[in-house]
Short mmCIF file of C-alpha atoms in Angstrom, two decimals:
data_model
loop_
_atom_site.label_atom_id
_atom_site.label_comp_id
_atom_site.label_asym_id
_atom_site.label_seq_id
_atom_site.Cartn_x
_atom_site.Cartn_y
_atom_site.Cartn_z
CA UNK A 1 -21.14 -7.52 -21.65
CA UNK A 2 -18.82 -6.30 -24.55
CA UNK A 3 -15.00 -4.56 -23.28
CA UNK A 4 -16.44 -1.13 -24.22
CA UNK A 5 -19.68 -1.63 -22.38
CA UNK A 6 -17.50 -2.61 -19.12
CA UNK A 7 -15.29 0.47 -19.47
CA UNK A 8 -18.22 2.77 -18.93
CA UNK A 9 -19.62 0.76 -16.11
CA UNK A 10 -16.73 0.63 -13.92
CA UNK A 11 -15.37 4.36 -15.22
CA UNK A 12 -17.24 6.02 -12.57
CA UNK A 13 -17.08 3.02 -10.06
CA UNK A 14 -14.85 4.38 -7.12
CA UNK A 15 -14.83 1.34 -5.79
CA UNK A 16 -12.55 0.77 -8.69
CA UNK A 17 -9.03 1.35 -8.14
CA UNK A 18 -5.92 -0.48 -7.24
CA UNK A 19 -7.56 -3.34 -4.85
CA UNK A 20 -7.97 -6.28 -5.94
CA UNK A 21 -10.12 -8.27 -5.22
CA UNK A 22 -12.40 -5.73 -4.63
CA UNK A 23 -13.96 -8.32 -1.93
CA UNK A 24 -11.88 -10.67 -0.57
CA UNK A 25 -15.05 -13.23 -0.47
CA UNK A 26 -14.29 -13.40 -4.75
CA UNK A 27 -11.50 -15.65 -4.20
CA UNK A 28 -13.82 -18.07 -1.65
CA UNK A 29 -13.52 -20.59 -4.58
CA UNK A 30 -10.16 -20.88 -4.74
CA UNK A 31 -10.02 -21.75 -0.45
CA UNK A 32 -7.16 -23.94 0.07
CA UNK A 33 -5.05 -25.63 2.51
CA UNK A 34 -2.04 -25.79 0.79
CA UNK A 35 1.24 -23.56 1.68
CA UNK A 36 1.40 -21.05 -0.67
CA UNK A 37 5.10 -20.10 0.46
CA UNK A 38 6.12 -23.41 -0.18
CA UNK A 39 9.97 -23.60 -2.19
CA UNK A 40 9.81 -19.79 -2.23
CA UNK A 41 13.35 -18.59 -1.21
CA UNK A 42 13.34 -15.28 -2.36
CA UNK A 43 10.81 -13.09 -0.81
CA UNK A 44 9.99 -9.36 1.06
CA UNK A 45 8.64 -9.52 4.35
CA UNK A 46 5.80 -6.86 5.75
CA UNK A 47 5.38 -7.00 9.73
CA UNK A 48 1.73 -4.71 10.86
CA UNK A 49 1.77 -3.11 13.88
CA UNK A 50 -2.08 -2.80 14.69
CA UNK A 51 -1.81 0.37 17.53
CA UNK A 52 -2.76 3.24 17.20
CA UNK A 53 -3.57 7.26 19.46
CA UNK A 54 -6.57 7.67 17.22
CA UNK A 55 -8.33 5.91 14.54
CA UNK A 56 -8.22 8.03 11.49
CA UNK A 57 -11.66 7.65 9.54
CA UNK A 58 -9.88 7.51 6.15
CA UNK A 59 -7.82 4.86 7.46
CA UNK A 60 -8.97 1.34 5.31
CA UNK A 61 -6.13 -0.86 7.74
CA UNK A 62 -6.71 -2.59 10.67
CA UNK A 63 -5.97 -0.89 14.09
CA UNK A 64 -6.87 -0.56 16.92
CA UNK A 65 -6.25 1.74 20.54
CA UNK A 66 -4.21 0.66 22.89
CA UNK A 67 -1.41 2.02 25.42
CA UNK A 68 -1.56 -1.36 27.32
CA UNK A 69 2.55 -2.04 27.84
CA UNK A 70 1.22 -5.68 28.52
CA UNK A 71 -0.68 -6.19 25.77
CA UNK A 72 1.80 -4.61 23.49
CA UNK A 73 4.41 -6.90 24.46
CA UNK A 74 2.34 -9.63 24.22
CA UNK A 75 1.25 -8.82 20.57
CA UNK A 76 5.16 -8.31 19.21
CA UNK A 77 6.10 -11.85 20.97
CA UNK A 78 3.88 -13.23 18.97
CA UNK A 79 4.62 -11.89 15.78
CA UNK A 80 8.32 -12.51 16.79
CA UNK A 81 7.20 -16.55 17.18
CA UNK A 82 5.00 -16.16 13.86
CA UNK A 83 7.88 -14.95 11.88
CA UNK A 84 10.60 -17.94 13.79
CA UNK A 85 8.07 -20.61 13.06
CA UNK A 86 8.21 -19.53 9.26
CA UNK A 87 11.61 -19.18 9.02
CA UNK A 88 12.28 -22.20 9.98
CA UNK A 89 9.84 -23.93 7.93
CA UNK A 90 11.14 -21.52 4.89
CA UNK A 91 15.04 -21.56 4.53
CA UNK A 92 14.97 -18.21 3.01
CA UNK A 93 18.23 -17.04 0.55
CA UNK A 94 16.88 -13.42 -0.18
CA UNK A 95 15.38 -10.29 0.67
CA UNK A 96 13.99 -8.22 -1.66
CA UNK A 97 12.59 -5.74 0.93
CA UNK A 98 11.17 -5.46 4.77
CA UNK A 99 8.54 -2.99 6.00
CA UNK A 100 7.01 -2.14 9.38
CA UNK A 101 3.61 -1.05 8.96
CA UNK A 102 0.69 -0.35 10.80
CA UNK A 103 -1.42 1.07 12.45
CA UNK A 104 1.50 2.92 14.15
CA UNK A 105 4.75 1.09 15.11
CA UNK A 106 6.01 4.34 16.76
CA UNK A 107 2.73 4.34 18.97
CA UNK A 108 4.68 1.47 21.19
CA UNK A 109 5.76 1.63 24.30
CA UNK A 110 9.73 1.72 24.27
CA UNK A 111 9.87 -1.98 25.59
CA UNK A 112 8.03 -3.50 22.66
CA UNK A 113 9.43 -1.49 20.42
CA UNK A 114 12.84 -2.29 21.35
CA UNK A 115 12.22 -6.23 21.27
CA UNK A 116 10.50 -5.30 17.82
CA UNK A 117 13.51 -3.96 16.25
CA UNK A 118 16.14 -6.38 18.06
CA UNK A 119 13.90 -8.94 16.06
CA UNK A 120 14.12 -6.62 12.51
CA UNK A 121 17.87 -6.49 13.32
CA UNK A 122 18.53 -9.88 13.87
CA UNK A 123 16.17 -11.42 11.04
CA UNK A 124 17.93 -8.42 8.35
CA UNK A 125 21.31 -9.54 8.94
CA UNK A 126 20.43 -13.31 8.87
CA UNK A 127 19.48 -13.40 5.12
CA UNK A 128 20.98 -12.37 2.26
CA UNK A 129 19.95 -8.95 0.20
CA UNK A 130 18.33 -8.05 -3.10
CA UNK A 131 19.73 -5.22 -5.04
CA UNK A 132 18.90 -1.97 -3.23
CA UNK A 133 17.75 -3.49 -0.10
CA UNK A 134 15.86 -0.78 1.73
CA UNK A 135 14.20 -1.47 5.18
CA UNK A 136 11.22 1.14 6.07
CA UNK A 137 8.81 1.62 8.68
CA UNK A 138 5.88 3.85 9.96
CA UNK A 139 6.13 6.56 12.08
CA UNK A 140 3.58 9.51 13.03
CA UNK A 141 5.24 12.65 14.57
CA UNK A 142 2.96 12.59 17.51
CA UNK A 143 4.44 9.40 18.49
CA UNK A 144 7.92 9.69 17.65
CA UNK A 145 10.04 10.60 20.59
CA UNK A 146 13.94 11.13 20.36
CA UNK A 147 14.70 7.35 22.65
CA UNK A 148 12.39 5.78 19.85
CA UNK A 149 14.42 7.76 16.84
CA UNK A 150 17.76 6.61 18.37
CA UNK A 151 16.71 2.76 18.02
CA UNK A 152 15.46 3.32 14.83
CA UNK A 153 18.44 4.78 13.86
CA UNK A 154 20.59 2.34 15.46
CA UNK A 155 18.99 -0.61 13.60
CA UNK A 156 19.17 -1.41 10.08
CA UNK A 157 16.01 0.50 8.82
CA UNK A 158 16.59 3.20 6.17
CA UNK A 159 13.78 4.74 5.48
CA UNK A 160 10.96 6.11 7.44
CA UNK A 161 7.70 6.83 6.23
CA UNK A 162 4.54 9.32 7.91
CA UNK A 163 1.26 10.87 6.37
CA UNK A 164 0.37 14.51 6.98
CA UNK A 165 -2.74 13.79 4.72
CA UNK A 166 -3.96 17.04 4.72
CA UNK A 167 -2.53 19.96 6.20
CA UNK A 168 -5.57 21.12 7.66
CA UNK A 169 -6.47 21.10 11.19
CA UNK A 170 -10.49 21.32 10.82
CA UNK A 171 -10.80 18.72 8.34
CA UNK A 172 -8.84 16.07 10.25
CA UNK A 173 -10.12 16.16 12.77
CA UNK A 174 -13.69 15.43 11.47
CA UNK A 175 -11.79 12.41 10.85
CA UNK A 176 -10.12 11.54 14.02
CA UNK A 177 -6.89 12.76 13.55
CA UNK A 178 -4.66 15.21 15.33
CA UNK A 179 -2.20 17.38 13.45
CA UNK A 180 1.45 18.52 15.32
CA UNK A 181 2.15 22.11 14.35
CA UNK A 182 4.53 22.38 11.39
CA UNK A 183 7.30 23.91 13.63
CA UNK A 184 7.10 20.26 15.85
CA UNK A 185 6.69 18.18 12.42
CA UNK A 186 10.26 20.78 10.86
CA UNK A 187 12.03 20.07 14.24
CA UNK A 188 11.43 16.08 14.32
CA UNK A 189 12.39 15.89 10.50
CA UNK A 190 15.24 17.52 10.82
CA UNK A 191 16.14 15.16 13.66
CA UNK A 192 15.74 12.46 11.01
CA UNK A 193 17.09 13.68 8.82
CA UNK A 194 20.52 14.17 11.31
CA UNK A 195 20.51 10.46 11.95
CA UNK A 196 21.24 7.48 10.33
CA UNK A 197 17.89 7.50 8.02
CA UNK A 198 18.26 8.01 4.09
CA UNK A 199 15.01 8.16 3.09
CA UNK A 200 12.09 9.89 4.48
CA UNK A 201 8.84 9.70 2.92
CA UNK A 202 5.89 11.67 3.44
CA UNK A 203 1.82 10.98 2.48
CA UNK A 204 -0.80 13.31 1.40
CA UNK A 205 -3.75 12.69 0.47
CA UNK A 206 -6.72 13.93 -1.57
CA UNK A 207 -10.46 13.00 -2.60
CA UNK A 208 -11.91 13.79 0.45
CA UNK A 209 -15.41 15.55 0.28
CA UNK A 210 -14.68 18.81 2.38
CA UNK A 211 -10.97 19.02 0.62
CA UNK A 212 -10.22 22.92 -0.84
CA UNK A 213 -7.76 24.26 -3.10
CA UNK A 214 -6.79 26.43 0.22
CA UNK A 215 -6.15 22.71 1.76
CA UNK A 216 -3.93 21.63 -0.98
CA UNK A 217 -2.27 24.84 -1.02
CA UNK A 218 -1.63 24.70 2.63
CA UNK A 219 -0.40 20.90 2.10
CA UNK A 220 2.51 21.80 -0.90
CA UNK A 221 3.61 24.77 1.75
CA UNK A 222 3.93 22.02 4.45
CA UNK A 223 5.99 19.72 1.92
CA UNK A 224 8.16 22.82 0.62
CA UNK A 225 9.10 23.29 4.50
CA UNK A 226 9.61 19.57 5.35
CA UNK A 227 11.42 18.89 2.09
CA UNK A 228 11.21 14.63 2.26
CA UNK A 229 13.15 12.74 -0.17
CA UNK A 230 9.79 11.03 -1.36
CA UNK A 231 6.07 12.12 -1.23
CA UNK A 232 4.18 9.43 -2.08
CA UNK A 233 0.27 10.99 -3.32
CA UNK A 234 -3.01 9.05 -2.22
CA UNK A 235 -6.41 8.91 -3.61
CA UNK A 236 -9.07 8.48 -0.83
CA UNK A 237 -10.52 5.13 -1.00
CA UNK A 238 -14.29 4.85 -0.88
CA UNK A 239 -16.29 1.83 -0.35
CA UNK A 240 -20.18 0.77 -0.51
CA UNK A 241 -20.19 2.18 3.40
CA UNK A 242 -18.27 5.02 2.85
CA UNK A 243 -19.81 6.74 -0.24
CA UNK A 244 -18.16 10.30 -1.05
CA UNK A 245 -20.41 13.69 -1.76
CA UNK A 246 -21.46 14.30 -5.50
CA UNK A 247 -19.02 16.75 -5.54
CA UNK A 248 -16.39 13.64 -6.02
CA UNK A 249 -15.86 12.20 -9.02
CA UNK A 250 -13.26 10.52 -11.55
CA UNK A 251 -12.97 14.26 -13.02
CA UNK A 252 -12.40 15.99 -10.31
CA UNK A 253 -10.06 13.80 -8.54
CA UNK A 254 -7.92 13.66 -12.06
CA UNK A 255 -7.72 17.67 -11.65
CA UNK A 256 -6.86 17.19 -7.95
CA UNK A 257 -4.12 14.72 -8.92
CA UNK A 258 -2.97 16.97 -11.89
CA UNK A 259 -2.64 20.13 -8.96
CA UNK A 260 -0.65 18.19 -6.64
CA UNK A 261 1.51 16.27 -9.58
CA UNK A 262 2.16 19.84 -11.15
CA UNK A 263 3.62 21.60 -7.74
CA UNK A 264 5.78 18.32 -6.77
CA UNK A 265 7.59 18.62 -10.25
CA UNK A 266 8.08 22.03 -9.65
CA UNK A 267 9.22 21.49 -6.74
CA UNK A 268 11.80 18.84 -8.10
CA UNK A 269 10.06 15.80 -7.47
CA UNK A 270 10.65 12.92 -10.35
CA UNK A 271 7.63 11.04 -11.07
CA UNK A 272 5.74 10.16 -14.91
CA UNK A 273 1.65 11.55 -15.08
CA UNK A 274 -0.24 8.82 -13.63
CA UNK A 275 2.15 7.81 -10.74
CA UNK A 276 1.61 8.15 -7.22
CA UNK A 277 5.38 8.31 -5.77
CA UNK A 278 7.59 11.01 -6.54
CA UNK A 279 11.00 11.17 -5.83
CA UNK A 280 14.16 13.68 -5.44
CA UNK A 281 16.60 10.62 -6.24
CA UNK A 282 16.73 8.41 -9.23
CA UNK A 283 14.41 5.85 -7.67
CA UNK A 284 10.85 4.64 -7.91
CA UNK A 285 9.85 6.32 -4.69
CA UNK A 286 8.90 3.42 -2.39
CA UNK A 287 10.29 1.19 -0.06
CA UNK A 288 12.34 -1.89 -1.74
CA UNK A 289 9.34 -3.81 -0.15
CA UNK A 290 6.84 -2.24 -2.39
CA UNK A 291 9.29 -2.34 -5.19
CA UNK A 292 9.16 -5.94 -5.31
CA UNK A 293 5.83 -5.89 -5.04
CA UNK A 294 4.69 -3.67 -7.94
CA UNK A 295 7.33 -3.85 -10.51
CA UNK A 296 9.05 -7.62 -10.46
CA UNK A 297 5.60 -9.50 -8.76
CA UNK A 298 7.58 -10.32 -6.36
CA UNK A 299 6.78 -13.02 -3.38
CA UNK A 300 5.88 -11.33 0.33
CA UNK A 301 5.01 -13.00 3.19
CA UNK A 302 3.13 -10.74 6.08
CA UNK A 303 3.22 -10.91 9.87
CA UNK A 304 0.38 -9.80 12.29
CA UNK A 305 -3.12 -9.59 11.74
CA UNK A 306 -4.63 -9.09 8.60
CA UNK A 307 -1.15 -9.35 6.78
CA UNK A 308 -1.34 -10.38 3.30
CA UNK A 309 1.23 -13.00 1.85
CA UNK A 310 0.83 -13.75 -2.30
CA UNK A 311 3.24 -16.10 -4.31
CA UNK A 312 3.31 -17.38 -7.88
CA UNK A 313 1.04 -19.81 -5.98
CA UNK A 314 -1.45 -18.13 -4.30
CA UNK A 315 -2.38 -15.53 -1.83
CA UNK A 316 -3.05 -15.57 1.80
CA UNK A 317 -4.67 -13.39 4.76
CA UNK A 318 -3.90 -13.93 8.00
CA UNK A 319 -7.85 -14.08 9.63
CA UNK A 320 -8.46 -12.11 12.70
CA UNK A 321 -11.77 -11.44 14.34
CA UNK A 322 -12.51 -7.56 14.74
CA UNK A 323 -13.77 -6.49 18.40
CA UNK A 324 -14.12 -3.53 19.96
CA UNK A 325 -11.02 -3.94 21.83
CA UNK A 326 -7.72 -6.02 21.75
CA UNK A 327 -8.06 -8.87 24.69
CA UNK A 328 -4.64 -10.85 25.07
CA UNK A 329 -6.51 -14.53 24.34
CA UNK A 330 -7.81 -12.47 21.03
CA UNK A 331 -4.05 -12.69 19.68
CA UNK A 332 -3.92 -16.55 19.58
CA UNK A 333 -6.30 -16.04 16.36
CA UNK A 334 -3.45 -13.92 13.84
CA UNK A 335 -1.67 -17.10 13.13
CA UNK A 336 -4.47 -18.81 11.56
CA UNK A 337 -4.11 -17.67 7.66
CA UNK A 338 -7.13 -17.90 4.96
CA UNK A 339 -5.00 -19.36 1.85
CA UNK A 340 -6.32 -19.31 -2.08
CA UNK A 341 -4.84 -21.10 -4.40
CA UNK A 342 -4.56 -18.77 -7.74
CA UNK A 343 -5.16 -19.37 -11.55
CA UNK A 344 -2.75 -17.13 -13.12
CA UNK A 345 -5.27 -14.93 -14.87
CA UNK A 346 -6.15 -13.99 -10.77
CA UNK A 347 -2.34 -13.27 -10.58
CA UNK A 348 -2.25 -11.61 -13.56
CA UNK A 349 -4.93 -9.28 -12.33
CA UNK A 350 -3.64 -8.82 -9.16
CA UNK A 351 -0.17 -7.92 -10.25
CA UNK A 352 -1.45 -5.41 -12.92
CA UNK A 353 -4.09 -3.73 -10.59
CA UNK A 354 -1.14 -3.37 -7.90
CA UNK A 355 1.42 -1.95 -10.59
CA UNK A 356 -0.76 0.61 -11.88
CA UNK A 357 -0.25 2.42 -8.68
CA UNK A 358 2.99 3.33 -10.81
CA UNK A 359 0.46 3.88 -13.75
CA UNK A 360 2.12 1.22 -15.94
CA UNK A 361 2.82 -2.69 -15.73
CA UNK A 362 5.30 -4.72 -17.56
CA UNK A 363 4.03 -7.11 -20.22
CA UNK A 364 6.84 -9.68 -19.84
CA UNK A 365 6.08 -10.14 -16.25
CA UNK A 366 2.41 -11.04 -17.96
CA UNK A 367 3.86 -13.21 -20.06
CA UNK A 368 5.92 -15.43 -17.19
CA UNK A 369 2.56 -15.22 -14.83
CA UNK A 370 0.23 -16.24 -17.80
CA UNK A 371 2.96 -18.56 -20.13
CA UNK A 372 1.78 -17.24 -23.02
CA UNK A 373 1.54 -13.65 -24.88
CA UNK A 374 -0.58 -11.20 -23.27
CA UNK A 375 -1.24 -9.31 -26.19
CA UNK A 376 -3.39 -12.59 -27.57
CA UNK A 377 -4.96 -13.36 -24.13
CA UNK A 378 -6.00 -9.74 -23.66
CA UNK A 379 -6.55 -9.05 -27.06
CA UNK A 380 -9.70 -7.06 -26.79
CA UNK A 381 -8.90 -4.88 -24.05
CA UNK A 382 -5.13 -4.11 -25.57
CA UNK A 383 -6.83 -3.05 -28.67
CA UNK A 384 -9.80 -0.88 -26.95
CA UNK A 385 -7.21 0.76 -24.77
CA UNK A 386 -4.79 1.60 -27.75
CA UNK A 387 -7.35 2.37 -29.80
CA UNK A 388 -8.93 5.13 -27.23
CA UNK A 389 -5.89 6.54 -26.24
CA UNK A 390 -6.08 5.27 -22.41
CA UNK A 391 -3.05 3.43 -22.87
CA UNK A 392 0.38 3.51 -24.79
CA UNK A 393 3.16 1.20 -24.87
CA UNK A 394 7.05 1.99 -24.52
CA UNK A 395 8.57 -1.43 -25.44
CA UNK A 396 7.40 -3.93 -23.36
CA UNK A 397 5.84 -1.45 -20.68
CA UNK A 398 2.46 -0.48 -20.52
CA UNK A 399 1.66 3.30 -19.91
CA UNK A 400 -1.39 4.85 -18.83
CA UNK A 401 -1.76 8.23 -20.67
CA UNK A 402 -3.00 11.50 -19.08
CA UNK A 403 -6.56 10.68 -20.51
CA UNK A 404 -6.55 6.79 -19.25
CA UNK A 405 -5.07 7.95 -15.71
CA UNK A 406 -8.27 9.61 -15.58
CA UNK A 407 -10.03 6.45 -15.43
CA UNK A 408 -7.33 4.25 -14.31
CA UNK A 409 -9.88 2.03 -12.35
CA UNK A 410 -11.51 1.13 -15.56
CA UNK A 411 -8.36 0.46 -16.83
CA UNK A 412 -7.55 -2.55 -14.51
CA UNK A 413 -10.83 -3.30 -14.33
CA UNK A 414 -10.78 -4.88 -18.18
CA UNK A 415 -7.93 -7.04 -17.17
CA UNK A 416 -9.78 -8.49 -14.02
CA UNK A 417 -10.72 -12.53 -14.52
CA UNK A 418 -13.63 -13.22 -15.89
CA UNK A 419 -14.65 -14.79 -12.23
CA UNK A 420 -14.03 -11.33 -11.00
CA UNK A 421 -15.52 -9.70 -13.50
CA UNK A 422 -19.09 -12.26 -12.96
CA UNK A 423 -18.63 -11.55 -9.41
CA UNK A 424 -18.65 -7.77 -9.67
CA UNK A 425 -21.61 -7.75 -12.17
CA UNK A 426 -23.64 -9.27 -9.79
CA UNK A 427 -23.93 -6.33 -7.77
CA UNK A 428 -24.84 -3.67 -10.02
#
């Protein structure tokens, strides 16, 4: 199948986006045991916190319920001993960035989340710091109390990040989740903002089958009240199980995009077409965490279950076993990790597909990963995108344009391996 003839195919594909792999069982022949962390130095660290109230429906992360104190506790001394035993196998020099994630770290009891961030505390002032070092973590307003705020703002972390989704009460909770009233979610950000926090960032969300133009309407009048330093904007993800209406498509979720991307830069929000953070500051609108991760390809190492670690080397999951529930013998399983060892055109991929979540990658980081131009490797699909107007370059950076952020999926999709690429023909 020709470049063009691969365009159309995965155009329409929503299962085409910023994942990759699109399954993780595609990389089953690179399994390896080797350490894919091995001489890495310099690094960000992620740490997922798996609890949650309720289980959102849109939610594509592993969580699950629990207000068990015991098994809480339990959970975060592991992690705690899964981080130690890697540190001291891993003498690191650097952090690029550190995120809490979930699930809901906030959905804690105060115990384990106190011995989570004396942990954070101790492990951020142990190692050195990249340039604009900016430790974040997850919060929901229905689980953010003001004993939980004070030891978040007593610790090192500097931004704090929440989703509203949708600010509409009917439509989530068809999907399991429970809005606070905007006068709660004005008085707990103001809190915030009072404290030592810098940053706080804010999701929405759109793509969902039942979402209006009232809904999005209703959404930008939450934001204009809240008034976060970032928003960050995302697409819902749809899967083989989880197939959307007809009424979702690449066109109209490129007009939804282009509604909420035209009030946030009204509203003062920096961001370029095509990108899915905005900002009020001069910065990329993330977490220094995800910085590393989409714009330098940086190393990360995860903690918990189903973290992901990736290297020059590889990448690595660390395997869990889904039940119904969390039992406390279930939680001797998140060390054990599922390693693959990666040719660089799988890096290459990777990094790209991640990246465009900016709507542009850098071409000299393709040229370290691959050791050799990336205008010869990829020489079809440069000159198909150029040629069509999907993409344009400004120096060494390469920008999706309004009409190739349209089909952005596509777009990664011609720079997938050709393993990948096999793989994914197989099933259509």
């Amino acid at each position: 199948m020709d470049t063009e003839e691969f365009f159309r195919l995965t155009a329409s594909d929503l299962n085409c986006n910023t994942s990759y792999p699109i399954r993780r069982s595609i990389f089953s022949v690179y399994r390896s045991d080797e350490d894919i962390m091995k001489d890495i130095h310099e690094l960000s660290l992620y740490y997922h916190i798996p609890f949650c109230r309720h289980l959102c429906r849109f939610c594509e992360y592993t969580r699950f319920l629990s207000d068990n104190e015991d098994e809480q506790l339990y959970y975060i001394s592991r992690l705690i001993a899964q981080a130690e035993e890697f540190f001291r196998d891993h003498p690191i020099k650097k952090l690029f960035g550190l995120d809490i994630g979930g699930g809901t770290p906030t959905a804690l009891a105060a115990a384990p989340f106190s011995l989570l961030l004396e942990h954070i505390s101790h492990v951020i002032s142990a190692f050195g710091h990249g340039e604009a070092f900016i430790p974040s973590i997850e919060f929901s307003f229905a689980t953010l109390d003001g004993e939980k705020l004070r030891m978040i703002s007593e610790s090192p972390v500097q931004r704090m990040s929440t989703g509203i989704q949708v600010f509409d009460n009917e439509l989530m909770e068809s999907m399991d989740r429970r809005h606070q009233s905007l006068i709660k979610m004005e008085r707990l950000t103001d809190r915030i903002k009072n404290s030592n926090i810098d940053i706080l960032n804010l999701d929405i969300m759109y793509g969902f089958n039942e979402q209006t133009e009232a809904m999005m309407k209703n959404t930008i009048f939450a934001l204009r009240a809240l008034q976060p330093e970032q928003v960050t904007l995302y697409e819902m993800r749809y899967n083989r199980n989880n197939l959307p209406s007809d009424s979702v498509s690449r066109e109209s979720l490129f007009r939804q995009y282009e509604y909420f991307y035209n009030e946030l830069t009204a509203m003062g929000y920096k961001a370029r077409f095509g990108q899915n953070t905005f900002s009020m500051n001069d910065d990329e609108g993330v977490s220094s965490y995800l910085y590393s991760r989409m714009f330098r390809c940086a190393p990360y190492k995860g903690f918990g279950i189903s973290a992901q670690s990736m290297s020059p080397k590889g990448i690595s999951y660390n395997i869990f076993k889904s039940s119904d529930s969390i039992r406390l013998p279930e939680f001797d399983k998140i060390i054990a990790d599922s390693s693959y060892m990666l040719p660089p055109v799988e890096t290459a991929a990777k990094y790209i597909c991640i990246s465009l979540y900016s709507g542009r990658f850098d071409t000299d980081i393709l040229r370290k990963i691959l050791k050799c131009d990336p205008f010869e490797h990829y020489k079809e699909e440069f000159n198909f995108l150029l040629k069509n107007g999907y993409i344009s370059m400004e120096g060494n950076i390469c920008c999706l344009t309004r009409k190739g952020f349209m089909y952005y999926g596509a777009v990664g999709a011609l720079f997938w391996s050709g393993h990948h690429k096999n793989e994914y023909l197989k099933l259509h």
